[in-house]
mmCIF file of C-alpha atoms in Angstrom:
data_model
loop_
_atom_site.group_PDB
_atom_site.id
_atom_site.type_symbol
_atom_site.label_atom_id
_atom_site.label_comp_id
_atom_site.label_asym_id
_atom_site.label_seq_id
_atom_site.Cartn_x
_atom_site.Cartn_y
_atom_site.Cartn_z
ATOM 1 C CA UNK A 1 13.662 -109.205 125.470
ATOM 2 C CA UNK A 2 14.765 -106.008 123.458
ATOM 3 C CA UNK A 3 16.931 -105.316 126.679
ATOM 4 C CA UNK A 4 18.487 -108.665 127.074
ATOM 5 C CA UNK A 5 19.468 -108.600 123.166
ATOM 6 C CA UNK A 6 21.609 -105.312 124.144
ATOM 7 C CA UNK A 7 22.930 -106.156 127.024
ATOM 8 C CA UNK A 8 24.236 -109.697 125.033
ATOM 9 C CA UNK A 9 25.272 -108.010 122.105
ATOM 10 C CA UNK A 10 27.063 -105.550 124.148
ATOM 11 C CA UNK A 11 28.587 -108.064 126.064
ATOM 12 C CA UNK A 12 29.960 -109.747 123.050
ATOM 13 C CA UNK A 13 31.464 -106.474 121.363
ATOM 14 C CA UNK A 14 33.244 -106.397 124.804
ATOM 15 C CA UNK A 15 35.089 -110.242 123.860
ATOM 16 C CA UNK A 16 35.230 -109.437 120.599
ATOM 17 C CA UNK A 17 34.231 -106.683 118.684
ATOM 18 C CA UNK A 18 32.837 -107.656 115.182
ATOM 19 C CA UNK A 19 30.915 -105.889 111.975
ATOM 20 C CA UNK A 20 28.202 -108.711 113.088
ATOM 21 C CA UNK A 21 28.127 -107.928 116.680
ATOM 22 C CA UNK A 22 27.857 -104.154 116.121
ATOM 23 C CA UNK A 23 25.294 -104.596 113.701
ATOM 24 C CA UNK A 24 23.226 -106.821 115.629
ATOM 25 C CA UNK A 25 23.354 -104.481 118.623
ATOM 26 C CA UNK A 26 21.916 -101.252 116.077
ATOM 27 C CA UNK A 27 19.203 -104.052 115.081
ATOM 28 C CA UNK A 28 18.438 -104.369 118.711
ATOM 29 C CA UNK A 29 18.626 -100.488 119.626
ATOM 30 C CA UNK A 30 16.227 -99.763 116.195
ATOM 31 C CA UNK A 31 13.605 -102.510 117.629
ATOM 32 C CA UNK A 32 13.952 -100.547 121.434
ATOM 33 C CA UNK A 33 13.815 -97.043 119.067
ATOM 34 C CA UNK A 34 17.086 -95.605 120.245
ATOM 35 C CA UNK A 35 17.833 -94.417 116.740
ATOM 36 C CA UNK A 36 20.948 -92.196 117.545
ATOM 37 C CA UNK A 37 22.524 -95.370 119.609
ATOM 38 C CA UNK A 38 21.617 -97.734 116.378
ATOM 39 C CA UNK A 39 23.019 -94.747 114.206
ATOM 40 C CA UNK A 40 26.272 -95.197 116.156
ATOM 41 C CA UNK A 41 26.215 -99.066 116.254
ATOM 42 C CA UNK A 42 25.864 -99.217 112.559
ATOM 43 C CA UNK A 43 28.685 -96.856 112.080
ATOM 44 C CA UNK A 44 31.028 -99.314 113.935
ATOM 45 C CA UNK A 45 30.035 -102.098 112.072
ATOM 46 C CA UNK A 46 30.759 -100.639 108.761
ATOM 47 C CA UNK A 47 33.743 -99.104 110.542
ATOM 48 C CA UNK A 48 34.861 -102.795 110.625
ATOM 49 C CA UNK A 49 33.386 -103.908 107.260
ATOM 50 C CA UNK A 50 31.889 -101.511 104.719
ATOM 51 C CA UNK A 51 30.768 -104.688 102.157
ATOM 52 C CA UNK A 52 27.791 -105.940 103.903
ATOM 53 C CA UNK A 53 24.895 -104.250 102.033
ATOM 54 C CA UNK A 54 22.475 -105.020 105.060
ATOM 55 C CA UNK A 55 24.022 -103.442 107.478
ATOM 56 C CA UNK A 56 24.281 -99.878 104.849
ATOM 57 C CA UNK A 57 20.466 -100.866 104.366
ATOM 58 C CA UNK A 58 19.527 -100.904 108.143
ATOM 59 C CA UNK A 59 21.657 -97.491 108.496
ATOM 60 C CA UNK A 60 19.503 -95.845 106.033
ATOM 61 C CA UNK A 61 16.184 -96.979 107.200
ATOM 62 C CA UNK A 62 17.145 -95.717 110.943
ATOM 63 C CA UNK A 63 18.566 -92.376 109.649
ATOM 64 C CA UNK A 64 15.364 -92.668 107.642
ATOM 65 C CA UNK A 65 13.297 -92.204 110.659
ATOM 66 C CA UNK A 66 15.583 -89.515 112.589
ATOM 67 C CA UNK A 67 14.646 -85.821 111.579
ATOM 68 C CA UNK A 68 17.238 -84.034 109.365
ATOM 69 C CA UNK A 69 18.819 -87.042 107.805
ATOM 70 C CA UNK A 70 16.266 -87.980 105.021
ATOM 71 C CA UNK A 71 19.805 -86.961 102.490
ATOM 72 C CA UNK A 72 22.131 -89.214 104.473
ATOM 73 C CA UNK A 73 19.303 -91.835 104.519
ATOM 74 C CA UNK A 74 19.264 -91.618 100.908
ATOM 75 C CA UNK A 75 22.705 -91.724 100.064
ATOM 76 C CA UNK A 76 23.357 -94.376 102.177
ATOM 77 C CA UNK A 77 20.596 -96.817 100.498
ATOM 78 C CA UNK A 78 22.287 -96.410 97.603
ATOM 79 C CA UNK A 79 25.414 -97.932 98.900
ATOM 80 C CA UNK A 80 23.443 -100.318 100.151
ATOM 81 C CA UNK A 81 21.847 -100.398 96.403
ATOM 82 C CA UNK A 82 25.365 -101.086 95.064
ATOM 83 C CA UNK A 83 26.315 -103.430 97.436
ATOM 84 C CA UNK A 84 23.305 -105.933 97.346
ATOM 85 C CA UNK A 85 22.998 -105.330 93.655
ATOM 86 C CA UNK A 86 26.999 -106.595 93.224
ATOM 87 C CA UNK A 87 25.566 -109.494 95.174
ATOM 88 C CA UNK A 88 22.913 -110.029 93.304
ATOM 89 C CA UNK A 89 24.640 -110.321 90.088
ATOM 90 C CA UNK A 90 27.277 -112.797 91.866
ATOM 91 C CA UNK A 91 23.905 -114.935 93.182
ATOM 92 C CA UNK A 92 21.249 -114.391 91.187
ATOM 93 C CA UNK A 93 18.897 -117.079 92.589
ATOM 94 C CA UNK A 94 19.329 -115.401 96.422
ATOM 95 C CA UNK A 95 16.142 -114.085 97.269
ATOM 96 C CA UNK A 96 17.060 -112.004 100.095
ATOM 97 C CA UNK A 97 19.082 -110.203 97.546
ATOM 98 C CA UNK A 98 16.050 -109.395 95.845
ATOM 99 C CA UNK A 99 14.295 -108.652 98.602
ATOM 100 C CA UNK A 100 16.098 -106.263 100.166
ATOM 101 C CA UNK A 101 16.926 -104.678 96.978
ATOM 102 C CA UNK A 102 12.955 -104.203 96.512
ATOM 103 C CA UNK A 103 12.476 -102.584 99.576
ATOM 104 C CA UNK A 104 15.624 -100.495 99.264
ATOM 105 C CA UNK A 105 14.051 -99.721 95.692
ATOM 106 C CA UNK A 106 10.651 -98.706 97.356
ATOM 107 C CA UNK A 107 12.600 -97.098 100.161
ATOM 108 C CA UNK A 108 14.066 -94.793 97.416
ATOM 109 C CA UNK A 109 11.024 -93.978 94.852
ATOM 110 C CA UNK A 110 12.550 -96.265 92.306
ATOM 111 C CA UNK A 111 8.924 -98.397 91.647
ATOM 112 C CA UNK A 112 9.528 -100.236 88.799
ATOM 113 C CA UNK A 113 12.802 -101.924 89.991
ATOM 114 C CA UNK A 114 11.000 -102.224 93.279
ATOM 115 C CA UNK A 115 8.302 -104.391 91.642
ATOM 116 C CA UNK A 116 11.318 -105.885 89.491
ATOM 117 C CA UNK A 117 12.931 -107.431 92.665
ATOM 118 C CA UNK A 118 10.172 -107.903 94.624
ATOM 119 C CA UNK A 119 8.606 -110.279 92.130
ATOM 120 C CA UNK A 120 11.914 -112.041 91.794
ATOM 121 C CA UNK A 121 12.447 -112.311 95.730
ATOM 122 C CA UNK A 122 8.707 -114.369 95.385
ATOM 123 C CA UNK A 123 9.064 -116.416 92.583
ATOM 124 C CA UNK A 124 12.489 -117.552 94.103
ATOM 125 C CA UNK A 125 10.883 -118.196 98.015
ATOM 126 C CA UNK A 126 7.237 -118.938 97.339
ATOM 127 C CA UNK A 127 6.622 -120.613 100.672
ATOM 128 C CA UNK A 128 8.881 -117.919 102.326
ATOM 129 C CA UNK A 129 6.865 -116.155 105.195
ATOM 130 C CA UNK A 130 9.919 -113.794 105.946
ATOM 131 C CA UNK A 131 9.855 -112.593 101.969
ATOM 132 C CA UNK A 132 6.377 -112.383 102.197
ATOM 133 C CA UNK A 133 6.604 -110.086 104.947
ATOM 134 C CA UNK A 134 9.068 -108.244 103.115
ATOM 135 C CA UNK A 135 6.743 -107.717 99.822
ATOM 136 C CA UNK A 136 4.238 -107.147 102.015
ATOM 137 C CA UNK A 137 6.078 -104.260 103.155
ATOM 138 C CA UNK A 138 7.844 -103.388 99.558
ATOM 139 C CA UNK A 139 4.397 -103.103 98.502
ATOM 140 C CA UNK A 140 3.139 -100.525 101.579
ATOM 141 C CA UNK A 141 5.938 -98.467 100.880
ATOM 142 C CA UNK A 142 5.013 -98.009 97.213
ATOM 143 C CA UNK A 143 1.238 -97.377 98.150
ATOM 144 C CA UNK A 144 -0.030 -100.998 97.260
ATOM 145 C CA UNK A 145 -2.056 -101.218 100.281
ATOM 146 C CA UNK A 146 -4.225 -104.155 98.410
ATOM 147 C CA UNK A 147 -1.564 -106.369 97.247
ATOM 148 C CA UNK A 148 0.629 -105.486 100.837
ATOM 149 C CA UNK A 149 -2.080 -107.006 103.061
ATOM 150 C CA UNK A 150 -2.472 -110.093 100.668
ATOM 151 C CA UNK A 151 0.713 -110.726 101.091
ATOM 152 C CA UNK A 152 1.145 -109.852 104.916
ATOM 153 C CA UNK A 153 -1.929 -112.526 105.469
ATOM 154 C CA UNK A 154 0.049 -115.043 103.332
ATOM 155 C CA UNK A 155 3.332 -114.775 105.141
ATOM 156 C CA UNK A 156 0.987 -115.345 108.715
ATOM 157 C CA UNK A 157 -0.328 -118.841 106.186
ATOM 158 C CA UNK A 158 3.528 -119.490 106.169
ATOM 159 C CA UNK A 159 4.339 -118.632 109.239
ATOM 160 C CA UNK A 160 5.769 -115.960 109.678
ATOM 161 C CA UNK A 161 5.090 -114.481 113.366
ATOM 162 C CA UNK A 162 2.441 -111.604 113.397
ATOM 163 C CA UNK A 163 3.881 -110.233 115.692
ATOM 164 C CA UNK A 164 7.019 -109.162 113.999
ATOM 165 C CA UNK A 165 4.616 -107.163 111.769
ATOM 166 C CA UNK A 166 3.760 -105.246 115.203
ATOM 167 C CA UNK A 167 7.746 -104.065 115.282
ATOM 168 C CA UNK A 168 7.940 -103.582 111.911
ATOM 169 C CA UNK A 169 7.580 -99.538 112.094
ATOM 170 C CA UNK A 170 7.013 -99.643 108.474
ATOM 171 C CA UNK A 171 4.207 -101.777 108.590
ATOM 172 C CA UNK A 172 2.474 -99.250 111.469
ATOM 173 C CA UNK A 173 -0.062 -97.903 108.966
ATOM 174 C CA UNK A 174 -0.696 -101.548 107.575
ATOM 175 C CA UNK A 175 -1.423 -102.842 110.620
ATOM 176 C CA UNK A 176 -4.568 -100.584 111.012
ATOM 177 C CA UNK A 177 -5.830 -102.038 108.137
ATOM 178 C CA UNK A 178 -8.818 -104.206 109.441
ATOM 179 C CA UNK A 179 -8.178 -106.740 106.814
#
């Protein structure tokens, strides 16, 4: 499936090249684990438009994982920091906003604003499996192993496919969890 998603997503670059298209395609390269081509898919897309903080965020998580660019990885959450945060402030009852700022938060040793946003991102989406996923991850990144898998067995409850869990490579540890 991983492979179809490229090919597509390359295929549509090739019509028309857009920030979406490119970032989709470094989506699908991170979930095959061909950092350096995400790397360079993620580049084009801001290339096209620097203002969508996901697309920063995804960046930073793949650089995250390649050896050498923990700095870059950093930096470039913040933008991605900045950018959701502006959004945030313009929306403040989007909890994907909140989410992503949580994990970006976690991502970046800032807990309390990571618990901040996370809490929002809930109390905004309580019968959202795909934010529960994400606090169940928030939480595993700031060490909250006992509050991520309540919250990883509530967005199943809601659900939200286990096995996106399984590709979520920040969820590997979790996942071992017999709970």
């Amino acid at each position: 499936v991983t492979a179809e998603a490229i090919t597509m997503y390359q295929r549509a670059i090739e019509i028309r090249p857009s920030a979406m298209a490119y970032s989709n395609l470094g989506t699908a390269y991170s979930r095959a684990e061909r950092y350096t081509d995400a790397i360079g898919a993620y580049r084009k897309a801001l290339e096209t438009d620097d203002s969508d903080w996901l697309a920063w965020g995804n960046l930073a998580y793949v650089l995250s994982y390649e050896h050498g660019m923990a700095e870059e990885a950093l930096e470039t959450f913040e933008v991605a920091i900045q950018l959701a945060e502006e959004s945030r402030e313009a929306n403040p009852r989007d909890p994907w906003a909140h989410s992503d700022l949580a994990l970006y938060y976690a991502k970046t040793n800032k807990p309390k604003l990571a618990l901040q946003r996370v809490r929002a991102a809930l109390s905004l989406s309580p019968e959202g499996g795909e934010i529960h996923a994400a606090a169940a991850e928030t939480y595993e990144a700031l060490g909250e192993r006992d509050k991520a898998v309540e919250l990883a067995q509530k967005a199943v409850e809601l659900g939200f496919p286990q096995q996106q869990f399984q590709r979520n490579r920040e969820l590997s540890d979790l996942l071992t969890d017999p709970r």
